[in-house]
Every structure is written in C-alpha cells, then in structure tokens.
PDB file of C-alpha atoms in Angstrom:
ATOM      1  CA  UNK Q 798      -0.001  -0.082   0.107  1.00 50.00           C
ATOM      2  CA  UNK Q 799       1.421   3.349  -0.925  1.00 55.00           C
ATOM      3  CA  UNK Q 800       0.922   7.017   0.213  1.00 58.00           C
ATOM      4  CA  UNK Q 801      -1.388   7.771  -2.738  1.00 79.00           C
ATOM      5  CA  UNK Q 802      -3.719   5.057  -1.647  1.00 84.00           C
ATOM      6  CA  UNK Q 803      -3.945   6.325   1.802  1.00 86.00           C
ATOM      7  CA  UNK Q 804      -4.450   9.928   0.679  1.00 88.00           C
ATOM      8  CA  UNK Q 805      -7.175   8.869  -1.827  1.00 90.00           C
ATOM      9  CA  UNK Q 806      -8.927   7.012   0.889  1.00 90.00           C
ATOM     10  CA  UNK Q 807      -8.780  10.037   3.144  1.00 89.00           C
ATOM     11  CA  UNK Q 808     -10.365  12.263   0.396  1.00 91.00           C
ATOM     12  CA  UNK Q 809     -13.006   9.642  -0.072  1.00 93.00           C
ATOM     13  CA  UNK Q 810     -13.756   9.368   3.695  1.00 91.00           C
ATOM     14  CA  UNK Q 811     -13.972  13.147   4.298  1.00 91.00           C
ATOM     15  CA  UNK Q 812     -16.539  13.490   1.440  1.00 92.00           C
ATOM     16  CA  UNK Q 813     -18.393  10.419   2.572  1.00 93.00           C
ATOM     17  CA  UNK Q 814     -18.764  11.896   6.187  1.00 90.00           C
ATOM     18  CA  UNK Q 815     -19.937  15.223   4.801  1.00 90.00           C
ATOM     19  CA  UNK Q 816     -22.597  13.432   2.848  1.00 93.00           C
ATOM     20  CA  UNK Q 817     -23.560  11.429   5.856  1.00 90.00           C
ATOM     21  CA  UNK Q 818     -24.119  14.577   7.849  1.00 89.00           C
ATOM     22  CA  UNK Q 819     -26.808  15.698   5.344  1.00 91.00           C
ATOM     23  CA  UNK Q 820     -28.702  12.553   5.865  1.00 91.00           C
ATOM     24  CA  UNK Q 821     -28.181  12.825   9.675  1.00 88.00           C
ATOM     25  CA  UNK Q 822     -29.675  16.241   9.693  1.00 90.00           C
ATOM     26  CA  UNK Q 823     -32.692  15.085   7.667  1.00 91.00           C
ATOM     27  CA  UNK Q 824     -33.243  12.251  10.215  1.00 90.00           C
ATOM     28  CA  UNK Q 825     -32.974  14.672  13.174  1.00 87.00           C
ATOM     29  CA  UNK Q 826     -35.449  17.187  11.442  1.00 90.00           C
ATOM     30  CA  UNK Q 827     -38.080  14.597  10.219  1.00 91.00           C
ATOM     31  CA  UNK Q 828     -38.216  12.653  13.336  1.00 88.00           C
ATOM     32  CA  UNK Q 829     -39.727  15.732  15.070  1.00 86.00           C
ATOM     33  CA  UNK Q 830     -43.002  14.964  13.102  1.00 88.00           C
ATOM     34  CA  UNK Q 831     -42.597  11.271  11.810  1.00 88.00           C
ATOM     35  CA  UNK Q 832     -41.796   8.135  13.906  1.00 90.00           C
ATOM     36  CA  UNK Q 833     -38.071   7.447  13.784  1.00 90.00           C
ATOM     37  CA  UNK Q 834     -38.790   3.815  12.566  1.00 91.00           C
ATOM     38  CA  UNK Q 835     -40.781   5.214   9.749  1.00 93.00           C
ATOM     39  CA  UNK Q 836     -38.155   7.732   8.921  1.00 93.00           C
ATOM     40  CA  UNK Q 837     -35.569   4.989   9.023  1.00 92.00           C
ATOM     41  CA  UNK Q 838     -37.739   2.774   6.671  1.00 94.00           C
ATOM     42  CA  UNK Q 839     -38.317   5.395   3.944  1.00 95.00           C
ATOM     43  CA  UNK Q 840     -34.738   6.550   3.921  1.00 95.00           C
ATOM     44  CA  UNK Q 841     -33.053   3.332   3.826  1.00 94.00           C
ATOM     45  CA  UNK Q 842     -35.665   2.053   1.302  1.00 95.00           C
ATOM     46  CA  UNK Q 843     -34.976   5.044  -0.799  1.00 96.00           C
ATOM     47  CA  UNK Q 844     -31.086   4.304  -0.479  1.00 95.00           C
ATOM     48  CA  UNK Q 845     -31.637   0.580  -1.675  1.00 95.00           C
ATOM     49  CA  UNK Q 846     -33.577   1.768  -4.660  1.00 95.00           C
ATOM     50  CA  UNK Q 847     -30.934   4.336  -5.666  1.00 96.00           C
ATOM     51  CA  UNK Q 848     -28.295   1.538  -5.362  1.00 94.00           C
ATOM     52  CA  UNK Q 849     -30.032  -0.762  -7.531  1.00 95.00           C
ATOM     53  CA  UNK Q 850     -30.806   2.012 -10.130  1.00 95.00           C
ATOM     54  CA  UNK Q 851     -27.097   2.805 -10.010  1.00 94.00           C
ATOM     55  CA  UNK Q 852     -26.019  -0.706 -10.695  1.00 94.00           C
ATOM     56  CA  UNK Q 853     -28.558  -1.154 -13.466  1.00 94.00           C
ATOM     57  CA  UNK Q 854     -27.453   1.993 -15.098  1.00 94.00           C
ATOM     58  CA  UNK Q 855     -23.856   0.846 -14.965  1.00 91.00           C
ATOM     59  CA  UNK Q 856     -24.657  -2.654 -16.246  1.00 93.00           C
ATOM     60  CA  UNK Q 857     -23.659  -4.194 -13.042  1.00 90.00           C
ATOM     61  CA  UNK Q 858     -26.858  -5.558 -11.718  1.00 91.00           C
ATOM     62  CA  UNK Q 859     -25.227  -8.912 -10.900  1.00 91.00           C
ATOM     63  CA  UNK Q 860     -22.839  -7.192  -8.577  1.00 91.00           C
ATOM     64  CA  UNK Q 861     -25.739  -6.466  -6.066  1.00 93.00           C
ATOM     65  CA  UNK Q 862     -25.778 -10.325  -5.254  1.00 92.00           C
ATOM     66  CA  UNK Q 863     -23.202 -11.065  -2.697  1.00 93.00           C
ATOM     67  CA  UNK Q 864     -20.538 -13.663  -3.561  1.00 93.00           C
ATOM     68  CA  UNK Q 865     -19.717 -14.109   0.143  1.00 93.00           C
ATOM     69  CA  UNK Q 866     -23.338 -14.125   1.508  1.00 93.00           C
ATOM     70  CA  UNK Q 867     -22.539 -15.066   5.062  1.00 94.00           C
ATOM     71  CA  UNK Q 868     -19.814 -12.300   5.497  1.00 94.00           C
ATOM     72  CA  UNK Q 869     -21.650  -9.525   3.560  1.00 93.00           C
ATOM     73  CA  UNK Q 870     -24.927 -10.203   4.915  1.00 94.00           C
ATOM     74  CA  UNK Q 871     -23.543 -10.567   8.544  1.00 94.00           C
ATOM     75  CA  UNK Q 872     -21.754  -7.244   8.207  1.00 93.00           C
ATOM     76  CA  UNK Q 873     -24.828  -5.811   6.517  1.00 93.00           C
ATOM     77  CA  UNK Q 874     -26.897  -6.956   9.611  1.00 94.00           C
ATOM     78  CA  UNK Q 875     -24.240  -5.125  11.907  1.00 93.00           C
ATOM     79  CA  UNK Q 876     -24.462  -1.920   9.995  1.00 90.00           C
ATOM     80  CA  UNK Q 877     -28.117  -2.004   9.688  1.00 91.00           C
ATOM     81  CA  UNK Q 878     -28.334  -2.342  13.581  1.00 93.00           C
ATOM     82  CA  UNK Q 879     -25.803   0.622  13.939  1.00 91.00           C
ATOM     83  CA  UNK Q 880     -27.831   2.831  11.582  1.00 89.00           C
ATOM     84  CA  UNK Q 881     -31.163   2.072  13.547  1.00 90.00           C
ATOM     85  CA  UNK Q 882     -29.321   2.720  16.698  1.00 93.00           C
ATOM     86  CA  UNK Q 883     -27.808   6.049  15.760  1.00 91.00           C
ATOM     87  CA  UNK Q 884     -31.042   7.150  14.106  1.00 89.00           C
ATOM     88  CA  UNK Q 885     -32.660   6.663  17.554  1.00 92.00           C
ATOM     89  CA  UNK Q 886     -29.940   8.839  19.027  1.00 91.00           C
ATOM     90  CA  UNK Q 887     -30.367  11.556  16.510  1.00 87.00           C
ATOM     91  CA  UNK Q 888     -34.180  11.624  17.437  1.00 86.00           C
ATOM     92  CA  UNK Q 889     -33.535  11.716  21.183  1.00 85.00           C
ATOM     93  CA  UNK Q 890     -30.558  14.249  21.774  1.00 81.00           C
ATOM     94  CA  UNK Q 891     -28.830  17.005  19.896  1.00 79.00           C
ATOM     95  CA  UNK Q 892     -26.598  16.488  16.820  1.00 78.00           C
ATOM     96  CA  UNK Q 893     -23.619  17.704  18.455  1.00 74.00           C
ATOM     97  CA  UNK Q 894     -24.044  15.288  21.384  1.00 76.00           C
ATOM     98  CA  UNK Q 895     -24.348  12.437  19.031  1.00 82.00           C
ATOM     99  CA  UNK Q 896     -21.169  13.396  17.152  1.00 78.00           C
ATOM    100  CA  UNK Q 897     -19.252  13.817  20.365  1.00 75.00           C
ATOM    101  CA  UNK Q 898     -19.919  10.044  21.148  1.00 78.00           C
ATOM    102  CA  UNK Q 899     -19.502   8.704  17.528  1.00 80.00           C
ATOM    103  CA  UNK Q 900     -16.073  10.259  17.543  1.00 75.00           C
ATOM    104  CA  UNK Q 901     -15.111   7.355  19.679  1.00 78.00           C
ATOM    105  CA  UNK Q 902     -15.265   5.331  16.475  1.00 79.00           C
ATOM    106  CA  UNK Q 903     -11.919   6.155  15.019  1.00 76.00           C
ATOM    107  CA  UNK Q 904     -10.341   5.000  18.442  1.00 75.00           C
ATOM    108  CA  UNK Q 905     -12.257   1.751  18.146  1.00 79.00           C
ATOM    109  CA  UNK Q 906     -11.074   1.522  14.400  1.00 77.00           C
ATOM    110  CA  UNK Q 907      -7.440   1.851  15.273  1.00 72.00           C
ATOM    111  CA  UNK Q 908      -7.643  -0.651  18.195  1.00 73.00           C
ATOM    112  CA  UNK Q 909      -9.618  -3.210  15.981  1.00 78.00           C
ATOM    113  CA  UNK Q 910      -7.114  -2.711  13.124  1.00 72.00           C
ATOM    114  CA  UNK Q 911      -4.202  -3.227  15.291  1.00 70.00           C
ATOM    115  CA  UNK Q 912      -5.507  -6.261  17.091  1.00 71.00           C
ATOM    116  CA  UNK Q 913      -7.519  -7.853  14.154  1.00 71.00           C
ATOM    117  CA  UNK Q 914      -5.698  -6.846  11.138  1.00 67.00           C
ATOM    118  CA  UNK Q 915      -2.219  -6.733  12.499  1.00 70.00           C
ATOM    119  CA  UNK Q 916      -1.627  -3.122  11.325  1.00 64.00           C
ATOM    120  CA  UNK Q 917       1.080  -1.360  12.962  1.00 67.00           C
ATOM    121  CA  UNK Q 918       0.741   2.446  12.936  1.00 64.00           C
ATOM    122  CA  UNK Q 919       3.574   4.702  13.568  1.00 71.00           C
ATOM    123  CA  UNK Q 920       3.698   6.399  16.882  1.00 78.00           C
ATOM    124  CA  UNK Q 921       2.922   9.771  15.239  1.00 77.00           C
ATOM    125  CA  UNK Q 922      -0.404   8.123  13.642  1.00 73.00           C
ATOM    126  CA  UNK Q 923      -1.331   6.803  16.972  1.00 76.00           C
ATOM    127  CA  UNK Q 924      -0.624  10.257  18.538  1.00 82.00           C
ATOM    128  CA  UNK Q 925      -2.661  11.871  15.687  1.00 77.00           C
ATOM    129  CA  UNK Q 926      -5.872   9.660  16.614  1.00 76.00           C
ATOM    130  CA  UNK Q 927      -5.534  10.339  20.226  1.00 82.00           C
ATOM    131  CA  UNK Q 928      -4.998  14.166  19.733  1.00 85.00           C
ATOM    132  CA  UNK Q 929      -8.077  14.257  17.473  1.00 78.00           C
ATOM    133  CA  UNK Q 930     -10.115  12.911  20.275  1.00 79.00           C
ATOM    134  CA  UNK Q 931      -8.763  15.334  22.746  1.00 85.00           C
ATOM    135  CA  UNK Q 932      -9.950  17.906  20.317  1.00 78.00           C
ATOM    136  CA  UNK Q 933     -13.417  16.582  20.406  1.00 75.00           C
ATOM    137  CA  UNK Q 934     -13.381  16.653  24.195  1.00 78.00           C
ATOM    138  CA  UNK Q 935     -12.426  20.315  24.169  1.00 80.00           C
ATOM    139  CA  UNK Q 936     -14.874  21.205  21.474  1.00 70.00           C
ATOM    140  CA  UNK Q 937     -18.035  19.797  23.200  1.00 63.00           C
ATOM    141  CA  UNK Q 938     -16.948  19.206  26.713  1.00 72.00           C
ATOM    142  CA  UNK Q 939     -18.910  15.972  27.197  1.00 62.00           C
ATOM    143  CA  UNK Q 940     -18.353  16.056  31.050  1.00 62.00           C
ATOM    144  CA  UNK Q 941     -20.967  18.690  31.038  1.00 61.00           C
ATOM    145  CA  UNK Q 942     -23.585  16.595  29.247  1.00 54.00           C
ATOM    146  CA  UNK Q 943     -26.296  14.899  31.066  1.00 59.00           C
ATOM    147  CA  UNK Q 944     -26.192  11.138  29.924  1.00 66.00           C
ATOM    148  CA  UNK Q 945     -29.298   9.430  28.875  1.00 77.00           C
ATOM    149  CA  UNK Q 946     -30.431   6.297  26.601  1.00 86.00           C
ATOM    150  CA  UNK Q 947     -29.804   8.496  23.535  1.00 86.00           C
ATOM    151  CA  UNK Q 948     -26.084   9.026  24.764  1.00 83.00           C
ATOM    152  CA  UNK Q 949     -25.414   5.368  25.327  1.00 86.00           C
ATOM    153  CA  UNK Q 950     -27.054   4.554  21.886  1.00 91.00           C
ATOM    154  CA  UNK Q 951     -24.668   6.951  20.161  1.00 88.00           C
ATOM    155  CA  UNK Q 952     -21.681   5.496  21.906  1.00 85.00           C
ATOM    156  CA  UNK Q 953     -22.684   1.929  21.165  1.00 90.00           C
ATOM    157  CA  UNK Q 954     -23.289   2.837  17.614  1.00 93.00           C
ATOM    158  CA  UNK Q 955     -19.646   4.121  17.403  1.00 88.00           C
ATOM    159  CA  UNK Q 956     -18.300   0.665  18.455  1.00 89.00           C
ATOM    160  CA  UNK Q 957     -20.482  -1.315  15.878  1.00 93.00           C
ATOM    161  CA  UNK Q 958     -19.595   1.136  13.140  1.00 88.00           C
ATOM    162  CA  UNK Q 959     -15.852   0.804  13.862  1.00 86.00           C
ATOM    163  CA  UNK Q 960     -16.394  -3.029  13.430  1.00 89.00           C
ATOM    164  CA  UNK Q 961     -18.179  -2.774  10.116  1.00 89.00           C
ATOM    165  CA  UNK Q 962     -15.374  -0.373   8.872  1.00 83.00           C
ATOM    166  CA  UNK Q 963     -12.623  -2.826   9.827  1.00 84.00           C
ATOM    167  CA  UNK Q 964     -14.646  -5.709   8.199  1.00 87.00           C
ATOM    168  CA  UNK Q 965     -14.369  -3.785   4.816  1.00 83.00           C
ATOM    169  CA  UNK Q 966     -10.382  -4.337   5.070  1.00 78.00           C
ATOM    170  CA  UNK Q 967     -11.063  -8.313   5.236  1.00 83.00           C
ATOM    171  CA  UNK Q 968     -13.637  -8.409   2.711  1.00 86.00           C
ATOM    172  CA  UNK Q 969     -13.060 -10.866  -0.144  1.00 88.00           C
ATOM    173  CA  UNK Q 970     -11.512  -8.943  -3.054  1.00 87.00           C
ATOM    174  CA  UNK Q 971     -14.150 -10.439  -5.415  1.00 90.00           C
ATOM    175  CA  UNK Q 972     -16.979  -9.210  -3.303  1.00 91.00           C
ATOM    176  CA  UNK Q 973     -18.343  -5.976  -5.081  1.00 90.00           C
ATOM    177  CA  UNK Q 974     -18.752  -2.511  -3.216  1.00 89.00           C
ATOM    178  CA  UNK Q 975     -22.277  -2.623  -4.431  1.00 92.00           C
ATOM    179  CA  UNK Q 976     -23.177  -5.777  -2.527  1.00 93.00           C
ATOM    180  CA  UNK Q 977     -21.444  -4.441   0.584  1.00 90.00           C
ATOM    181  CA  UNK Q 978     -23.631  -1.163   0.407  1.00 90.00           C
ATOM    182  CA  UNK Q 979     -26.759  -2.488  -0.515  1.00 93.00           C
ATOM    183  CA  UNK Q 980     -27.101  -5.398   1.980  1.00 94.00           C
ATOM    184  CA  UNK Q 981     -27.337  -3.234   5.014  1.00 92.00           C
ATOM    185  CA  UNK Q 982     -29.788  -0.987   3.473  1.00 93.00           C
ATOM    186  CA  UNK Q 983     -32.194  -3.843   2.350  1.00 94.00           C
ATOM    187  CA  UNK Q 984     -32.055  -5.220   5.762  1.00 95.00           C
ATOM    188  CA  UNK Q 985     -32.879  -2.203   7.647  1.00 92.00           C
ATOM    189  CA  UNK Q 986     -35.384  -1.094   5.125  1.00 94.00           C
ATOM    190  CA  UNK Q 987     -37.299  -4.463   5.663  1.00 95.00           C
ATOM    191  CA  UNK Q 988     -36.837  -4.650   9.474  1.00 93.00           C
ATOM    192  CA  UNK Q 989     -37.881  -1.048  10.166  1.00 93.00           C
ATOM    193  CA  UNK Q 990     -40.792  -1.325   7.827  1.00 95.00           C
ATOM    194  CA  UNK Q 991     -42.042  -4.355   9.661  1.00 94.00           C
ATOM    195  CA  UNK Q 992     -41.663  -2.578  13.160  1.00 92.00           C
ATOM    196  CA  UNK Q 993     -43.468   0.579  11.767  1.00 93.00           C
ATOM    197  CA  UNK Q 994     -46.367  -1.311  10.379  1.00 93.00           C
ATOM    198  CA  UNK Q 995     -46.841  -3.302  13.722  1.00 91.00           C
ATOM    199  CA  UNK Q 996     -46.485  -0.122  15.893  1.00 89.00           C
ATOM    200  CA  UNK Q 997     -47.110   3.605  14.743  1.00 79.00           C
ATOM    201  CA  UNK Q 998     -47.890   2.732  11.243  1.00 87.00           C
ATOM    202  CA  UNK Q 999     -46.705   4.965   8.148  1.00 90.00           C
ATOM    203  CA  UNK Q1000     -48.084   8.529   8.299  1.00 89.00           C
ATOM    204  CA  UNK Q1001     -49.155  10.614   5.394  1.00 88.00           C
ATOM    205  CA  UNK Q1002     -46.289  12.749   4.270  1.00 89.00           C
ATOM    206  CA  UNK Q1003     -46.046  15.984   2.046  1.00 91.00           C
ATOM    207  CA  UNK Q1004     -44.288  16.555  -1.184  1.00 91.00           C
ATOM    208  CA  UNK Q1005     -41.706  18.487   0.587  1.00 91.00           C
ATOM    209  CA  UNK Q1006     -41.063  15.684   3.328  1.00 91.00           C
ATOM    210  CA  UNK Q1007     -40.987  13.036   0.543  1.00 93.00           C
ATOM    211  CA  UNK Q1008     -38.091  15.386  -1.302  1.00 95.00           C
ATOM    212  CA  UNK Q1009     -36.248  15.595   1.932  1.00 93.00           C
ATOM    213  CA  UNK Q1010     -36.485  11.858   2.574  1.00 94.00           C
ATOM    214  CA  UNK Q1011     -35.207  11.019  -0.924  1.00 95.00           C
ATOM    215  CA  UNK Q1012     -32.364  13.467  -0.425  1.00 96.00           C
ATOM    216  CA  UNK Q1013     -31.397  11.569   2.609  1.00 95.00           C
ATOM    217  CA  UNK Q1014     -31.587   8.286   0.836  1.00 95.00           C
ATOM    218  CA  UNK Q1015     -29.406   9.450  -2.037  1.00 96.00           C
ATOM    219  CA  UNK Q1016     -26.795  10.780   0.644  1.00 95.00           C
ATOM    220  CA  UNK Q1017     -27.069   7.364   2.466  1.00 92.00           C
ATOM    221  CA  UNK Q1018     -26.323   5.693  -0.858  1.00 93.00           C
ATOM    222  CA  UNK Q1019     -23.475   7.967  -1.914  1.00 94.00           C
ATOM    223  CA  UNK Q1020     -21.832   8.080   1.544  1.00 93.00           C
ATOM    224  CA  UNK Q1021     -21.813   4.364   1.923  1.00 89.00           C
ATOM    225  CA  UNK Q1022     -20.304   3.795  -1.518  1.00 91.00           C
ATOM    226  CA  UNK Q1023     -17.618   6.313  -0.808  1.00 93.00           C
ATOM    227  CA  UNK Q1024     -16.687   4.958   2.621  1.00 91.00           C
ATOM    228  CA  UNK Q1025     -16.571   1.322   1.347  1.00 88.00           C
ATOM    229  CA  UNK Q1026     -14.273   2.399  -1.421  1.00 90.00           C
ATOM    230  CA  UNK Q1027     -12.185   4.459   1.060  1.00 91.00           C
ATOM    231  CA  UNK Q1028     -11.564   1.536   3.369  1.00 86.00           C
ATOM    232  CA  UNK Q1029     -10.757  -0.712   0.521  1.00 87.00           C
ATOM    233  CA  UNK Q1030      -7.972   1.568  -0.798  1.00 87.00           C
ATOM    234  CA  UNK Q1031      -6.646   2.968   2.468  1.00 86.00           C
ATOM    235  CA  UNK Q1032      -5.279   1.678   5.811  1.00 81.00           C
ATOM    236  CA  UNK Q1033      -8.016   1.454   8.555  1.00 76.00           C
ATOM    237  CA  UNK Q1034      -5.635   3.216  11.058  1.00 71.00           C
ATOM    238  CA  UNK Q1035      -4.630   5.975   8.806  1.00 79.00           C
ATOM    239  CA  UNK Q1036      -8.235   6.767   7.904  1.00 83.00           C
ATOM    240  CA  UNK Q1037      -9.682   6.574  11.359  1.00 76.00           C
ATOM    241  CA  UNK Q1038      -8.849  10.209  12.403  1.00 78.00           C
ATOM    242  CA  UNK Q1039     -10.840  11.676   9.364  1.00 83.00           C
ATOM    243  CA  UNK Q1040     -14.056  10.909  10.905  1.00 80.00           C
ATOM    244  CA  UNK Q1041     -13.260  14.047  12.975  1.00 79.00           C
ATOM    245  CA  UNK Q1042     -14.200  16.088  10.132  1.00 81.00           C
ATOM    246  CA  UNK Q1043     -17.887  15.852  11.250  1.00 79.00           C
ATOM    247  CA  UNK Q1044     -16.974  18.419  13.895  1.00 75.00           C
ATOM    248  CA  UNK Q1045     -17.297  20.862  11.043  1.00 78.00           C
ATOM    249  CA  UNK Q1046     -20.402  19.298   9.457  1.00 78.00           C
ATOM    250  CA  UNK Q1047     -22.206  18.780  12.889  1.00 74.00           C
ATOM    251  CA  UNK Q1048     -22.125  22.501  14.104  1.00 75.00           C
ATOM    252  CA  UNK Q1049     -22.677  23.971  10.677  1.00 78.00           C
ATOM    253  CA  UNK Q1050     -25.914  21.801  10.016  1.00 76.00           C
ATOM    254  CA  UNK Q1051     -27.175  22.141  13.669  1.00 75.00           C
ATOM    255  CA  UNK Q1052     -26.885  26.060  13.141  1.00 75.00           C
ATOM    256  CA  UNK Q1053     -28.430  26.140   9.625  1.00 75.00           C
ATOM    257  CA  UNK Q1054     -31.288  23.939  10.306  1.00 75.00           C
ATOM    258  CA  UNK Q1055     -31.987  24.024  14.268  1.00 71.00           C
ATOM    259  CA  UNK Q1056     -30.430  27.480  15.019  1.00 70.00           C
ATOM    260  CA  UNK Q1057     -27.903  25.928  17.359  1.00 67.00           C
ATOM    261  CA  UNK Q1058     -25.174  28.221  18.276  1.00 68.00           C
ATOM    262  CA  UNK Q1059     -21.357  27.299  17.836  1.00 65.00           C
ATOM    263  CA  UNK Q1060     -19.217  28.186  20.832  1.00 71.00           C
ATOM    264  CA  UNK Q1061     -15.580  29.217  21.161  1.00 78.00           C
ATOM    265  CA  UNK Q1062     -14.634  25.894  22.494  1.00 77.00           C
ATOM    266  CA  UNK Q1063     -15.874  24.190  19.286  1.00 70.00           C
ATOM    267  CA  UNK Q1064     -13.433  26.176  17.079  1.00 75.00           C
ATOM    268  CA  UNK Q1065     -10.592  25.644  19.550  1.00 82.00           C
ATOM    269  CA  UNK Q1066     -11.318  21.815  19.387  1.00 76.00           C
ATOM    270  CA  UNK Q1067     -11.497  22.105  15.574  1.00 72.00           C
ATOM    271  CA  UNK Q1068      -8.038  23.500  15.532  1.00 80.00           C
ATOM    272  CA  UNK Q1069      -6.741  20.678  17.511  1.00 83.00           C
ATOM    273  CA  UNK Q1070      -8.273  18.322  15.210  1.00 76.00           C
ATOM    274  CA  UNK Q1071      -6.798  19.916  12.338  1.00 73.00           C
ATOM    275  CA  UNK Q1072      -3.420  19.649  13.857  1.00 80.00           C
ATOM    276  CA  UNK Q1073      -4.051  15.883  14.575  1.00 78.00           C
ATOM    277  CA  UNK Q1074      -4.970  15.267  10.877  1.00 70.00           C
ATOM    278  CA  UNK Q1075      -1.996  17.171   9.723  1.00 70.00           C
ATOM    279  CA  UNK Q1076       0.357  15.050  11.974  1.00 75.00           C
ATOM    280  CA  UNK Q1077      -1.211  11.860  10.584  1.00 68.00           C
ATOM    281  CA  UNK Q1078      -0.503  13.034   7.020  1.00 61.00           C
ATOM    282  CA  UNK Q1079       2.905  14.075   7.902  1.00 66.00           C
ATOM    283  CA  UNK Q1080       3.723  10.809   9.420  1.00 63.00           C
ATOM    284  CA  UNK Q1081       2.240   8.857   6.487  1.00 54.00           C
ATOM    285  CA  UNK Q1082       4.383  10.893   4.099  1.00 55.00           C
ATOM    286  CA  UNK Q1083       7.642  10.533   6.190  1.00 58.00           C
ATOM    287  CA  UNK Q1084       7.223   6.724   6.423  1.00 55.00           C
ATOM    288  CA  UNK Q1085       6.954   6.553   2.590  1.00 51.00           C
TER     289      UNK Q1085
END
C-alpha cells in the first residue's frame, strides 16, 4: 500500500462523512414529525432503490448479489443495527451530542485494526488519533452533558460502526462494493418497515417531506459507496482520524437547520483536530 492509496482513501472518507451529515440532519429534522422507525424505513428504502438503479445503469446488476453471503449479510446486519441505533440517538439528543460520542469510532477502528488486522501504525499516527479525540473533548466538553439512553445509543453505535469499517478491510476482493453497500440498506428497510407497520404505522407525508427523505436516501447511498471504497484502498488506522471532520459538519448543520449556536470551544477543538489530521498526514509521508 502506498501513500497515494491512503491519501485517496482520506479524501473519499472526508467526502463520505460530509454526505452522511446531510442524511443525519434530515433524520433529526423529520423525526420531530414522523416516528423514527418510519423515517428509517423510508430513507433506507430510498437508498436501496438508488443503489439498485445505479447498478443497473452501470450494467452491474449482478454485482448486487453477494458472492460471500455469510460475510456480507452478517456485516450488513451489523451496519443495519448501527444505523437504527444512531437514528434513534439523532431523534433523542442534539446532533452535537451524538457526534461527540460517535467520534469514539476512530479510536475503536485503530484498536480493532491493530488487534484484528495486524496493522502497526507509527507512533505519530497513533498520537494523531488520540490528539483528535482530545480535540473533540475540548470542542464539546462531554463532561458537562447529562447522559441518557440516547447518549448510550450513540456510544454503542460508534463501536459497531468501527467493527463494520474494519470488516471492509478483510472482505474478499471478489466481493463488490455494491453488494457491501446494498445489504445493510435492504436489511434495515425491511426490518424497520415491519416494526413501523406493527406499531405506529406509516403516516401521510407531504411532497416536501418526500423530497427531503429522497435526498437523505441518496446521501446514504453515496456516503456508503464512498466509505466502502475509502476503506478498501486505505489503511484503517490511517483513515480513522478523518471521521473527526464531522466536527465541522455537525455544528454547521445544527446552526443552519436548528439554530444551534457554535461556541468558542468548538472552534478551539476544531483547530486541535486539524493539527491531528496534519500530524497523521505528515507521518504517513515520512514513512513512505
């Protein structure tokens, strides 16, 4: 693996997390009016349709069928559960609170990559991961938050998400990106649809709400496609710190959509996170 692979993976990861943040914001907004299970079913169902359409237009419809079904569907079930858990967190607590706790994922990724994949990041890369997490703590001061079920859900989702990212690195080379992306969407769409039908039921939605849900579904499709490709070309321990870019997207979307203010500590933490990312990049170039 060379530097260009890791840099390319980092660019893809940053784009993916920015796209994910749009879907997250729609979930947070729509869950004020629609049961979160219904929001989840509609968004993931739309994402699955976008993935299928993309595959057909590219003439790769057969790539949607996994060649390693046990592995791919198992990872899909894990990622589906992670998505359902974090969507609950978005409906229960502020966006910034969720992101504080999901920023544990890069730490988990690095640990899992070292233990499970045998990756040996340099001391500077490890320091960059830890420094990025310190920046998150400075930005959001989680010690001042009251913890509820939504906070525990966000923390749990971070661990599951980290496992699914590392699993990408051990996926069979012949397994297609499309199969890895569509599996969790189909599983979650079916599961959340059944749950919604048995509980609150699907409410009537306006044309505007439909457009928002379709936008979120497209973002879920695009973000998952980019993150799978990122972790297939780059080392997991190198890419892990770039999830911290959500510190910019979270406050920005919170301010634009919900009028949440951005405090000075957020920007101080952002500066620390930028330094951490530069540290990782410099260490990677120096080791080339």
